[in-house]
Short mmCIF file of C-alpha atoms in Angstrom, two decimals:
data_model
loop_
_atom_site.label_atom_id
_atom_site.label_comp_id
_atom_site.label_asym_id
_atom_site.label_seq_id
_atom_site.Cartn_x
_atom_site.Cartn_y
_atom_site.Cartn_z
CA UNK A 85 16.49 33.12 17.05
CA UNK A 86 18.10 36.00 15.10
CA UNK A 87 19.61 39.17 16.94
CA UNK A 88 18.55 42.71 16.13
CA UNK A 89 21.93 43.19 14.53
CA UNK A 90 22.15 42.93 10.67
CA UNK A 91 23.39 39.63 9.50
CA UNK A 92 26.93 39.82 8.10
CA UNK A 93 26.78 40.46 4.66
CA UNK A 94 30.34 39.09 3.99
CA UNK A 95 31.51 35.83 3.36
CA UNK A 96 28.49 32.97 1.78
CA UNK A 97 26.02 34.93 3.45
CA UNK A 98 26.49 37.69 1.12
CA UNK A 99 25.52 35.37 -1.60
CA UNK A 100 22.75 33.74 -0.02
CA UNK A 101 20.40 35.73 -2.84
CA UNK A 102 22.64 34.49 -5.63
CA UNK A 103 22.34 30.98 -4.04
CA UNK A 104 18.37 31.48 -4.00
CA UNK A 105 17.94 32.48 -7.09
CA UNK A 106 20.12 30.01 -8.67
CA UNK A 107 18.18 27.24 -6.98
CA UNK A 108 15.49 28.80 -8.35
CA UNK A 109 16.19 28.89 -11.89
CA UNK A 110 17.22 25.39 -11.26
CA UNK A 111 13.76 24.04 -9.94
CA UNK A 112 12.19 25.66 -13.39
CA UNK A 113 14.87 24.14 -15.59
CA UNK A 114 13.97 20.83 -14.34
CA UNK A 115 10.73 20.90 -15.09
CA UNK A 116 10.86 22.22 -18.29
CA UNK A 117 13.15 19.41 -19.22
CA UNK A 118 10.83 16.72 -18.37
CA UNK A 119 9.53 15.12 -21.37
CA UNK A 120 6.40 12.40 -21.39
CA UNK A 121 5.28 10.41 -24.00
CA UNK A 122 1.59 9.87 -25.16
CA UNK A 123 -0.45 7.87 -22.67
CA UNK A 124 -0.73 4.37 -23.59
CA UNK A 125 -4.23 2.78 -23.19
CA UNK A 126 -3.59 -0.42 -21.28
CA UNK A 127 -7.61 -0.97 -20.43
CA UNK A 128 -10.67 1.16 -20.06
CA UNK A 129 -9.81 3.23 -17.49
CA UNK A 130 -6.25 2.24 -17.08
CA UNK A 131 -3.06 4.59 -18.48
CA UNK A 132 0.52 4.37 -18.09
CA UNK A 133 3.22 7.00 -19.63
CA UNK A 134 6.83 6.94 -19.60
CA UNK A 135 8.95 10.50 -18.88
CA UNK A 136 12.43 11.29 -18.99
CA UNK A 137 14.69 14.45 -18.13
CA UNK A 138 18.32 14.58 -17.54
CA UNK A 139 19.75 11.63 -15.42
CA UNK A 140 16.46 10.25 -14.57
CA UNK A 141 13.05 8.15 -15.93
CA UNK A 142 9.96 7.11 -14.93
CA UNK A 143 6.59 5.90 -15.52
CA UNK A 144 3.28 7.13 -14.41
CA UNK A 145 -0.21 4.98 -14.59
CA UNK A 146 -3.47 6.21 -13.57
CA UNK A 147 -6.40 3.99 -13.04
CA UNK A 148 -10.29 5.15 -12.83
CA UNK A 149 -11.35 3.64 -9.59
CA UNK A 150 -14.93 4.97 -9.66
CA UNK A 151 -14.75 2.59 -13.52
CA UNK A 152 -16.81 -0.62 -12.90
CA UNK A 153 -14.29 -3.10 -14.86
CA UNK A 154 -11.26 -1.58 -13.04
CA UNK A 155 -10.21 -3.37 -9.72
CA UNK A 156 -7.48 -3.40 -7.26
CA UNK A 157 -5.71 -6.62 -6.32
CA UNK A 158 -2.84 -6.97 -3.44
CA UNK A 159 -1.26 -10.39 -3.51
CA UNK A 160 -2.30 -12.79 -1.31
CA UNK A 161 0.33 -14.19 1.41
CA UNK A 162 0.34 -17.79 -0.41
CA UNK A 163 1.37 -15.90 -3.14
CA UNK A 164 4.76 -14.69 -1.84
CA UNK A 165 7.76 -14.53 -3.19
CA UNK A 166 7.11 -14.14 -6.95
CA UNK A 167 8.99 -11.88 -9.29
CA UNK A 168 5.85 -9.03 -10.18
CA UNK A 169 5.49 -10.41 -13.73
CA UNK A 170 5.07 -13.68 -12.72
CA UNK A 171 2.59 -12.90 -10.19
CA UNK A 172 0.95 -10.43 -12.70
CA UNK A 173 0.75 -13.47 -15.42
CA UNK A 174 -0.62 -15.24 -12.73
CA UNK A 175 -4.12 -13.00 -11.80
CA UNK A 176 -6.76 -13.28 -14.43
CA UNK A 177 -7.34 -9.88 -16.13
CA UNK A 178 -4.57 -7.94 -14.38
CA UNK A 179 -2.70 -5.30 -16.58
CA UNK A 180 -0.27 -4.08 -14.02
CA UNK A 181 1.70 -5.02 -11.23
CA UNK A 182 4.55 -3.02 -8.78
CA UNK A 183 5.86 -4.10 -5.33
CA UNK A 184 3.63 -3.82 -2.46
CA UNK A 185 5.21 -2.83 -0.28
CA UNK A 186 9.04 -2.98 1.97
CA UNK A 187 9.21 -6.76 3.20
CA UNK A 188 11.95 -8.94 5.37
CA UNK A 189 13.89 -11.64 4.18
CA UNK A 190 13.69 -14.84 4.30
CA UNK A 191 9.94 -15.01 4.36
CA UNK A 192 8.87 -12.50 2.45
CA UNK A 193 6.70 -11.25 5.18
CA UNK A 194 5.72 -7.57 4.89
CA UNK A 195 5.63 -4.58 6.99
CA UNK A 196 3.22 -2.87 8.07
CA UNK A 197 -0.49 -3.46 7.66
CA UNK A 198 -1.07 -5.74 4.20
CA UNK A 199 -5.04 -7.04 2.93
CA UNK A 200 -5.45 -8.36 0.14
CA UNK A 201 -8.87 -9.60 -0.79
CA UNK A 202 -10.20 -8.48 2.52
CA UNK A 203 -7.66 -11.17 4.11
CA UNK A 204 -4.95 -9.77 6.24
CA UNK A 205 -1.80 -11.23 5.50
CA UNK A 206 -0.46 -13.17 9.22
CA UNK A 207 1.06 -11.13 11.50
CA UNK A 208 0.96 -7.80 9.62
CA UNK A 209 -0.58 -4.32 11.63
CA UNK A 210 -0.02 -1.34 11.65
CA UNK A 211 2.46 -0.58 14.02
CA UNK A 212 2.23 3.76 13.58
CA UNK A 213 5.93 3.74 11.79
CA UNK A 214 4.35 3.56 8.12
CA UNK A 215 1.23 5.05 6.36
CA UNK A 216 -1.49 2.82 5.13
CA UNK A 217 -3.27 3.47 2.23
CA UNK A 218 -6.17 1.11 2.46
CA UNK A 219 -9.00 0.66 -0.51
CA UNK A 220 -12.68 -0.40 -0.43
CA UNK A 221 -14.09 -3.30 -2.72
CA UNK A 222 -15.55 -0.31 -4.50
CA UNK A 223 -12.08 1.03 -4.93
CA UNK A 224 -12.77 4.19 -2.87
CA UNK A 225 -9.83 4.55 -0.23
CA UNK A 226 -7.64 6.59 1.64
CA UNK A 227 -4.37 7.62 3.34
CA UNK A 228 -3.59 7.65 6.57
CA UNK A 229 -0.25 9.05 7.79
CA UNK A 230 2.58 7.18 9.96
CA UNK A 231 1.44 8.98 13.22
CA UNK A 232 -2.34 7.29 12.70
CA UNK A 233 -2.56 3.38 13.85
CA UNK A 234 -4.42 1.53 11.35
CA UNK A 235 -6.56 -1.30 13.08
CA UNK A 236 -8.29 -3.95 10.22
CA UNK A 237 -11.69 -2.83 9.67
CA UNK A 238 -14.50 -4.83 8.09
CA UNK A 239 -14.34 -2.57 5.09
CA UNK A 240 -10.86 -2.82 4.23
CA UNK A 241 -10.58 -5.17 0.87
CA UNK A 242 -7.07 -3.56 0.24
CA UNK A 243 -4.00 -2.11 2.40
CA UNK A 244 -0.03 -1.79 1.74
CA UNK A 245 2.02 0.44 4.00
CA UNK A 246 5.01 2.84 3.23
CA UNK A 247 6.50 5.93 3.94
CA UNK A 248 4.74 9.01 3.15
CA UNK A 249 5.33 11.17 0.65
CA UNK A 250 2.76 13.37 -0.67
CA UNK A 251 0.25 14.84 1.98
CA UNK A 252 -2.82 16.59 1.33
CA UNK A 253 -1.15 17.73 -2.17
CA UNK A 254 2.25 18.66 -1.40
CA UNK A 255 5.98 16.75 -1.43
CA UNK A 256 7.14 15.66 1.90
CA UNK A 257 9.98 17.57 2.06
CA UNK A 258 11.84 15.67 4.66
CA UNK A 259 13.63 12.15 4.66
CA UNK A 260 15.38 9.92 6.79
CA UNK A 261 18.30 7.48 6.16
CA UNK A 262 18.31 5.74 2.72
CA UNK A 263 14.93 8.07 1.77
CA UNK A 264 17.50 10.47 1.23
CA UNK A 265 19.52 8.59 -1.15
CA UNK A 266 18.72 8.21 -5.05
CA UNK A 267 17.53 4.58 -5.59
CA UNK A 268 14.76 3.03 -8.19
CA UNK A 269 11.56 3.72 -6.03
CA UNK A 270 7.86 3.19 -6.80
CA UNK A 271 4.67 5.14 -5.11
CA UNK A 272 1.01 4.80 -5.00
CA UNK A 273 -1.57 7.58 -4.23
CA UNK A 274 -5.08 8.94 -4.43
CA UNK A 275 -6.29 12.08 -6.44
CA UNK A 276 -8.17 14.88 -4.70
CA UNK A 277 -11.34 13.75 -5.78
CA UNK A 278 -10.32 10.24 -4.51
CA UNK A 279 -11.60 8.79 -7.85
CA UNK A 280 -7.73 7.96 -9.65
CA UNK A 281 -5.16 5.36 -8.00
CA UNK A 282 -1.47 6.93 -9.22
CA UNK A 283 1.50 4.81 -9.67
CA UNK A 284 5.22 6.31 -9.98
CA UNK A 285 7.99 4.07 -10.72
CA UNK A 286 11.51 5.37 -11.09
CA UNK A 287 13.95 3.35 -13.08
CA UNK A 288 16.95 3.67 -10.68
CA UNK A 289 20.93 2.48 -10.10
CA UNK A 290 21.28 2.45 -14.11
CA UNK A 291 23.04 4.59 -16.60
CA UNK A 292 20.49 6.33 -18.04
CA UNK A 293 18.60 7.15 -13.90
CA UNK A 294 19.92 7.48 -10.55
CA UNK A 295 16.69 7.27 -9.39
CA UNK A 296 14.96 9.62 -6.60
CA UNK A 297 14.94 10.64 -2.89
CA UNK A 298 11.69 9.99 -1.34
CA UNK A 299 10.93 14.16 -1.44
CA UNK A 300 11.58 13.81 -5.60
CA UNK A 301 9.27 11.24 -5.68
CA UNK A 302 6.84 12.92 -3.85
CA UNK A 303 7.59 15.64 -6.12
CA UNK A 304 6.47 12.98 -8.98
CA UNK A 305 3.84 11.57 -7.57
CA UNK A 306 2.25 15.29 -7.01
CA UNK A 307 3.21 16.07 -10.30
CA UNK A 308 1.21 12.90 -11.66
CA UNK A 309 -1.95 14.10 -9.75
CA UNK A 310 -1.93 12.51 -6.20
CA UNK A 311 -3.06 14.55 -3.60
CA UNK A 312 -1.71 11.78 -0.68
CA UNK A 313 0.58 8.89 -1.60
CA UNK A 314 3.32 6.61 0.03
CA UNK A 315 5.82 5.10 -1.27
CA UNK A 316 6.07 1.11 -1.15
CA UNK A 317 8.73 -0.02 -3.25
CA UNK A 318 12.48 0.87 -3.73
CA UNK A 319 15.99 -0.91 -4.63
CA UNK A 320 15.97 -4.00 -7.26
CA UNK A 321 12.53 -5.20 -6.64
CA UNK A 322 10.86 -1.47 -7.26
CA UNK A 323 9.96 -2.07 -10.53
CA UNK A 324 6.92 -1.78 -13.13
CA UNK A 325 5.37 -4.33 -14.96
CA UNK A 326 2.42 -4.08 -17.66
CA UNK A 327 0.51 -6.15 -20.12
CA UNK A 328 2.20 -5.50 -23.32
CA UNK A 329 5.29 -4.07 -22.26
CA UNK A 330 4.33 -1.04 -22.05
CA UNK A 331 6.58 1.73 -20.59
CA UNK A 332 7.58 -1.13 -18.14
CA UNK A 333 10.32 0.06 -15.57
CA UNK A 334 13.15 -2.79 -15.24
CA UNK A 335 14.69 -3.32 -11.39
CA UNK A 336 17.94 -1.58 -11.51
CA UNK A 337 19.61 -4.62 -13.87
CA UNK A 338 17.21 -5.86 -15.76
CA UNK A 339 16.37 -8.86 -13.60
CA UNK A 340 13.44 -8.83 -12.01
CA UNK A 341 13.36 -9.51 -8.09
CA UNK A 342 10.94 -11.58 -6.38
CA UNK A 343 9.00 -9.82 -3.47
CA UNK A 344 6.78 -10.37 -0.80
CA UNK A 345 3.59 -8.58 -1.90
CA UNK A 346 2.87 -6.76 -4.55
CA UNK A 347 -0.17 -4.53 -6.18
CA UNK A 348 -1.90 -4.81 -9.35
CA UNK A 349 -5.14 -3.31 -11.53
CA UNK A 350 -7.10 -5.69 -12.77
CA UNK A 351 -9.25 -5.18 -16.17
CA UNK A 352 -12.48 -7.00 -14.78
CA UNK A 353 -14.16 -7.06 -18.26
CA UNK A 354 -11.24 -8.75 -19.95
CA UNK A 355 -11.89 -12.13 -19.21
CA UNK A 356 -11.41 -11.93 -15.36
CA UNK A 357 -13.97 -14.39 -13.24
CA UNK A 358 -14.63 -15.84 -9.96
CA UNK A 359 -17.44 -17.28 -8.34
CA UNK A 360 -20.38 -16.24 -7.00
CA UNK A 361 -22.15 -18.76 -4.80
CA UNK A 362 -25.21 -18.88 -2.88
CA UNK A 363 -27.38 -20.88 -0.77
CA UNK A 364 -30.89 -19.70 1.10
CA UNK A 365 -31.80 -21.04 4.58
CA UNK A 366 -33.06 -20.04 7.99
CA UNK A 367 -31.20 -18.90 11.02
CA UNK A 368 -30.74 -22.48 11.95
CA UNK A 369 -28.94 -23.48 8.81
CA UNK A 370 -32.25 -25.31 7.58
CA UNK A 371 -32.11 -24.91 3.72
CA UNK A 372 -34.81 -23.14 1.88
CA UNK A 373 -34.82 -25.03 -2.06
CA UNK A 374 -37.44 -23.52 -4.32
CA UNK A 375 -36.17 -19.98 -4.11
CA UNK A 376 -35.73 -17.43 -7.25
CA UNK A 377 -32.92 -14.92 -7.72
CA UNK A 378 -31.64 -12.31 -9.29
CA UNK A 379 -28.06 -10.99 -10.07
CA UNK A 380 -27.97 -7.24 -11.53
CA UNK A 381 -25.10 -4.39 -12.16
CA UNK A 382 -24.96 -2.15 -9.51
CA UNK A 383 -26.66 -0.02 -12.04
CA UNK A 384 -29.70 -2.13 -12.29
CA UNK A 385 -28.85 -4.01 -15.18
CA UNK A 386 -30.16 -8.46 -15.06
CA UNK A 387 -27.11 -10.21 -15.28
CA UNK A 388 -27.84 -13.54 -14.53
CA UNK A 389 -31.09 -15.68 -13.52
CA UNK A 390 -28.93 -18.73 -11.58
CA UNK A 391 -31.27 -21.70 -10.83
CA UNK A 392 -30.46 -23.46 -7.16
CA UNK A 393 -30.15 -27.16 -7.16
CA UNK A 394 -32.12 -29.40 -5.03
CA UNK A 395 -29.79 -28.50 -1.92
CA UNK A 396 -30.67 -24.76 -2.48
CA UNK A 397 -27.26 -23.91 -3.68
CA UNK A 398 -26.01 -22.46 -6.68
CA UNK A 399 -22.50 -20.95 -8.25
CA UNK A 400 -21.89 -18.87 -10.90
CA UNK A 401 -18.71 -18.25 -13.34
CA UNK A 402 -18.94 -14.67 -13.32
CA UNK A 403 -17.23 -11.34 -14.35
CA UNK A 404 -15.16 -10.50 -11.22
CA UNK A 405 -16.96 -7.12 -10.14
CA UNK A 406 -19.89 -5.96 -8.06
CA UNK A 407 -23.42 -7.28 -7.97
CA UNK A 408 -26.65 -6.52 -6.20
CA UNK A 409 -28.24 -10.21 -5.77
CA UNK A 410 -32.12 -10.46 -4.81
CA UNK A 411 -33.91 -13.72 -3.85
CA UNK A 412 -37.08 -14.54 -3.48
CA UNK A 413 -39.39 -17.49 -2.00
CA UNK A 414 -42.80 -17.23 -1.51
CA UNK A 415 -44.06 -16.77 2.35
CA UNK A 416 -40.65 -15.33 2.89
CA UNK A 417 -39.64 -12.01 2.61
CA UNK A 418 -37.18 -10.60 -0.57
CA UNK A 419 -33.63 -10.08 0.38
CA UNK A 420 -31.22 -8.58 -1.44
CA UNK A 421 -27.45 -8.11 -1.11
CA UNK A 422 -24.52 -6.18 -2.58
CA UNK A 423 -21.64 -8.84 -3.23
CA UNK A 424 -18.30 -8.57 -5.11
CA UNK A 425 -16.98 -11.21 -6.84
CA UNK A 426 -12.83 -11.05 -6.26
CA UNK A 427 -10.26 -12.19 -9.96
CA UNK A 428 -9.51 -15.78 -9.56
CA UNK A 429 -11.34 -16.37 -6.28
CA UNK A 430 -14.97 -16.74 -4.70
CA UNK A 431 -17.38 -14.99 -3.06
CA UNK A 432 -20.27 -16.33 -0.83
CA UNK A 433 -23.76 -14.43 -0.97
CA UNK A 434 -26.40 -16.15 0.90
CA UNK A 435 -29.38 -15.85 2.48
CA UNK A 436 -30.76 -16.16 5.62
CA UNK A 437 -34.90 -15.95 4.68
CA UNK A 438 -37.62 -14.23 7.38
CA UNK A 439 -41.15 -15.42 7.05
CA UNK A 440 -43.64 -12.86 6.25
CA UNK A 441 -43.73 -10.46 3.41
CA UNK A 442 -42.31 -7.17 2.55
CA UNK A 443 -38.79 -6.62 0.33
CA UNK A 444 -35.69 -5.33 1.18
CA UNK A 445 -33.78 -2.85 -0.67
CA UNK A 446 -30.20 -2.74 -2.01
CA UNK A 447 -27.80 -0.08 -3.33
CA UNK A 448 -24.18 -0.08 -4.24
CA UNK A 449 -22.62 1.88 -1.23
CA UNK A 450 -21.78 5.50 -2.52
CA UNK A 451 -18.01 5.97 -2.79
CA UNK A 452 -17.01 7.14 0.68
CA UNK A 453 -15.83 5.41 3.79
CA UNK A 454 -16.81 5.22 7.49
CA UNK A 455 -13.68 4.66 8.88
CA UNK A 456 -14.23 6.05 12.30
CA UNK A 457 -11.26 7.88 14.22
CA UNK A 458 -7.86 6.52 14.01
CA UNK A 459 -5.63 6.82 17.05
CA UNK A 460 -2.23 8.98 17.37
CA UNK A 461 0.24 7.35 18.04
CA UNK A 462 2.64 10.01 19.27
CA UNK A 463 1.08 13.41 20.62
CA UNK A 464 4.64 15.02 20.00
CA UNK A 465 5.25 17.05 17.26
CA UNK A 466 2.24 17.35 14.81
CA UNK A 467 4.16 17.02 11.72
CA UNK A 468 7.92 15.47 11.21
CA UNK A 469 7.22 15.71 7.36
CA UNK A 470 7.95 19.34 6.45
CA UNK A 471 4.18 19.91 4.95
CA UNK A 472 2.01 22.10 6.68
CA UNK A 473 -1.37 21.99 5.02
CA UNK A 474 -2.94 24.69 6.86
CA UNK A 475 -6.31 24.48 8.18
CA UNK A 476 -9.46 23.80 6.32
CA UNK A 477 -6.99 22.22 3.40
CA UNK A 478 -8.76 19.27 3.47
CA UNK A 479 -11.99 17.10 4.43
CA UNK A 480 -11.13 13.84 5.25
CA UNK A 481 -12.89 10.64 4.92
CA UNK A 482 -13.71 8.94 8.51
CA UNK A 483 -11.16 10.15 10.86
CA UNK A 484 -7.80 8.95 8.63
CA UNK A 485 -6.29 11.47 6.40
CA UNK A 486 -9.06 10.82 3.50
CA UNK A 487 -8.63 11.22 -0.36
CA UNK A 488 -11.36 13.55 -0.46
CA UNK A 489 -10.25 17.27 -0.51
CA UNK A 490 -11.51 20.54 -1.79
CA UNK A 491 -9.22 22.25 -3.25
CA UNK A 492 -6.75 22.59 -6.23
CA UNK A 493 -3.78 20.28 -6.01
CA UNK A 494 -0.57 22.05 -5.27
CA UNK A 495 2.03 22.69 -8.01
CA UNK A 496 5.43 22.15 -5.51
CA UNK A 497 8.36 23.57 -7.70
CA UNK A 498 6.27 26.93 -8.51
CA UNK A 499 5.36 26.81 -4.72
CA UNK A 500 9.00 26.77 -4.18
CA UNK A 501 10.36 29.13 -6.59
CA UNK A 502 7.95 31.82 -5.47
CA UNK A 503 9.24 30.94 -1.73
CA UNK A 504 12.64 31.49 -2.52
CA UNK A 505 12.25 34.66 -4.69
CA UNK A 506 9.91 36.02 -1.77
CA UNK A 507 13.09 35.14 0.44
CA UNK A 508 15.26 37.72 -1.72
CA UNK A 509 13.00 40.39 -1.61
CA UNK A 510 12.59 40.59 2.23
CA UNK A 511 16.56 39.95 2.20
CA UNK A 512 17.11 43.16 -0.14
CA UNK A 513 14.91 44.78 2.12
CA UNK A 514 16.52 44.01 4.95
CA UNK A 515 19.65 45.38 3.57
CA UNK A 516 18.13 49.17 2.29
CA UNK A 517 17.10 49.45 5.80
CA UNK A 518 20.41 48.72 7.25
#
């Protein structure tokens, strides 16, 4: 608490305005120095574009998640301890891979909460010492912060876990340990509309970038348009890979690292399949042969007609993405389901038929999640992070800390230079009065 004496105006405190100002002046210089190159196209709906400024680059990819051909992938656990290219070479259609999150040795196990494919990797959970940010199979998603425990819910298809550092639009302006060292470090994050997935990797530990803190890259990431990101890579396996080379990010000596997991977009239209298989029945497990069906786009569009072999089953090689599949059999009535078909892998959509008549209807699920209300893990102090979002900042998905918002995202370093120039004023003032 201050007295109701005037501060001391000798000594540093006398040039605590200077000081302000010159940070200030600072914080605009660095931004102005930034310089990004044109984004590269890597697929429809996928961008990535390199930016430099003094003693520091990075790369910044945005993918349309509301885009039908544009899907998330998190590695698998059998698919540990791969360098990121070679696990990116090694997913049909993918155009882009980073780490996955922080993981131990020698088992490449991961911490915190990891799905991939709707599979939880063994023994991962979310402990409430690292956000989740955790993805539909429709690619909507959202954040939840380290103070939140994540339990697996039927609708998770994706999840990686991190430290936070962007919430609801702003930097996390605090950081702990080696967060507050300069090292290569990668983030993911949501937009405020919750319809982009941003990526930030900073080249670090090399001559031409030191890398970041975990408050710069927040800084980056809420430059690049995230509204609530973590970050889940850093050191020499932080690093970006890309079909084509494009603005790649090297680990911090060219070699790429292998890793535990890791998280890629996949271009579903470019030649990435899996299988769709089927087989009608009754409750019992009695199979039903003779039935029709009917695969269509989630926007109504016939896909396939698949024809079910003596045994009632049937499997299609099909682009990996989302279907509504109806079947049919007379005395039975019309079912219908929404199934999506996973890069590389297979999806069952059967049917269990009801006698009578009557049809069932089917829509893609709108682009929202019910995640219910996650539990706190600590009731002590509301927020560790240094961002106070106020209230009404934001309207969250479910009870997590949701990707939906209203609101403009927040610009940090004008936020900040228009903090510290307020702080001279009421300093100045302070002084006429004395």
């Amino acid at each position: 608490m201050l007295s109701g004496r005037r501060p001391d105006l000798t000594g540093h405190s006398a040039s605590a305005p200077t000081a302000v100002l010159v940070i200030a002046v600072t914080l605009a210089a660095s931004s102005a120095r930034a310089e990004c190159e044109a984004e590269a196209t890597l697929s429809t709906g996928v961008t990535v574009q390199r930016c430099t400024e003094d003693g520091r680059r990075w790369s910044v990819a945005h993918a349309d998640l509301a885009a039908s051909d544009v899907g998330v992938r998190v590695a698998r656990s059998g698919e540990r301890g791969q360098t990121a290219s070679a696990w990116r070479a090694s997913v049909p259609g993918a155009v882009l891979a980073v780490q996955g999150g922080a993981f131990r040795f020698p088992g490449w196990d991961p911490e915190g909460l990891t799905i991939a494919e709707g599979e939880p990797w063994p023994g991962t959970a979310d402990d409430g010492t690292r956000a989740v940010l955790a993805l539909d199979a429709q690619g909507a998603g959202l954040v939840v912060p380290a103070v939140q425990t994540v339990p697996v819910e039927a609708w998770m298809r994706s999840a990686v876990s991190g430290v936070e550092v962007v919430r609801a639009g702003a930097p996390i302006t605090a950081c702990e340990g080696d967060g507050c060292e300069r090292r290569p470090r990668t983030a993911v994050g949501i937009s405020s509309d919750g319809r982009t997935l941003v990526i930030v990797v900073v080249e670090g530990w090399t001559a031409t970038s030191e890398g970041v803190t975990d408050p710069e890259l927040g800084a980056l990431a809420s430059e690049a348009g995230a509204h609530d990101a973590i970050r889940i890579g850093e050191g020499a396996t932080s690093a970006l890979t890309t079909a084509g080379a494009v603005a790649e990010i090297p680990s911090s000596d060219g070699a790429l690292r292998a890793a535990g997991p890791f998280l890629g977009i996949v271009d579903r239209a470019d030649g990435a399949t899996g299988l769709l298989r089927s087989v009608m029945e009754l409750p019992d497990h009695t199979r039903l042969p003779g039935g029709t069906y009917r695969v269509e786009s989630t926007d109504g569009r016939l896909v396939a007609m698949p024809r079910p072999n003596s045994s009632a089953y049937w499997q299609l090689d099909i682009a990996a993405r989302t279907y509504i599949v109806h079947a049919s059999l007379a005395g039975y009535r019309d079912e219908c389901k929404v199934c999506t078909v996973p890069p590389g892998y297979e999806e069952w959509c059967s049917f269990q038929m009801t006698p009578g008549s009557g049809t069932a209807e089917c829509a893609a699920p709108p682009r929202g999640i019910d995640a219910g209300v996650f539990p706190i893990v600590d009731a002590g102090e509301p927020d560790a992070g240094g961002v106070d979002a106020g209230e009404g900042s934001r309207t969250s998905i479910g009870g997590g800390c949701g990707c939906v918002v209203n609101g403009a995202r927040t610009d940090w370093r004008a936020a900040a230079i228009l903090a510290m120039l307020a702080a001279v004023v009421v300093w100045m003032r302070r002084g006429r009065r004395a």
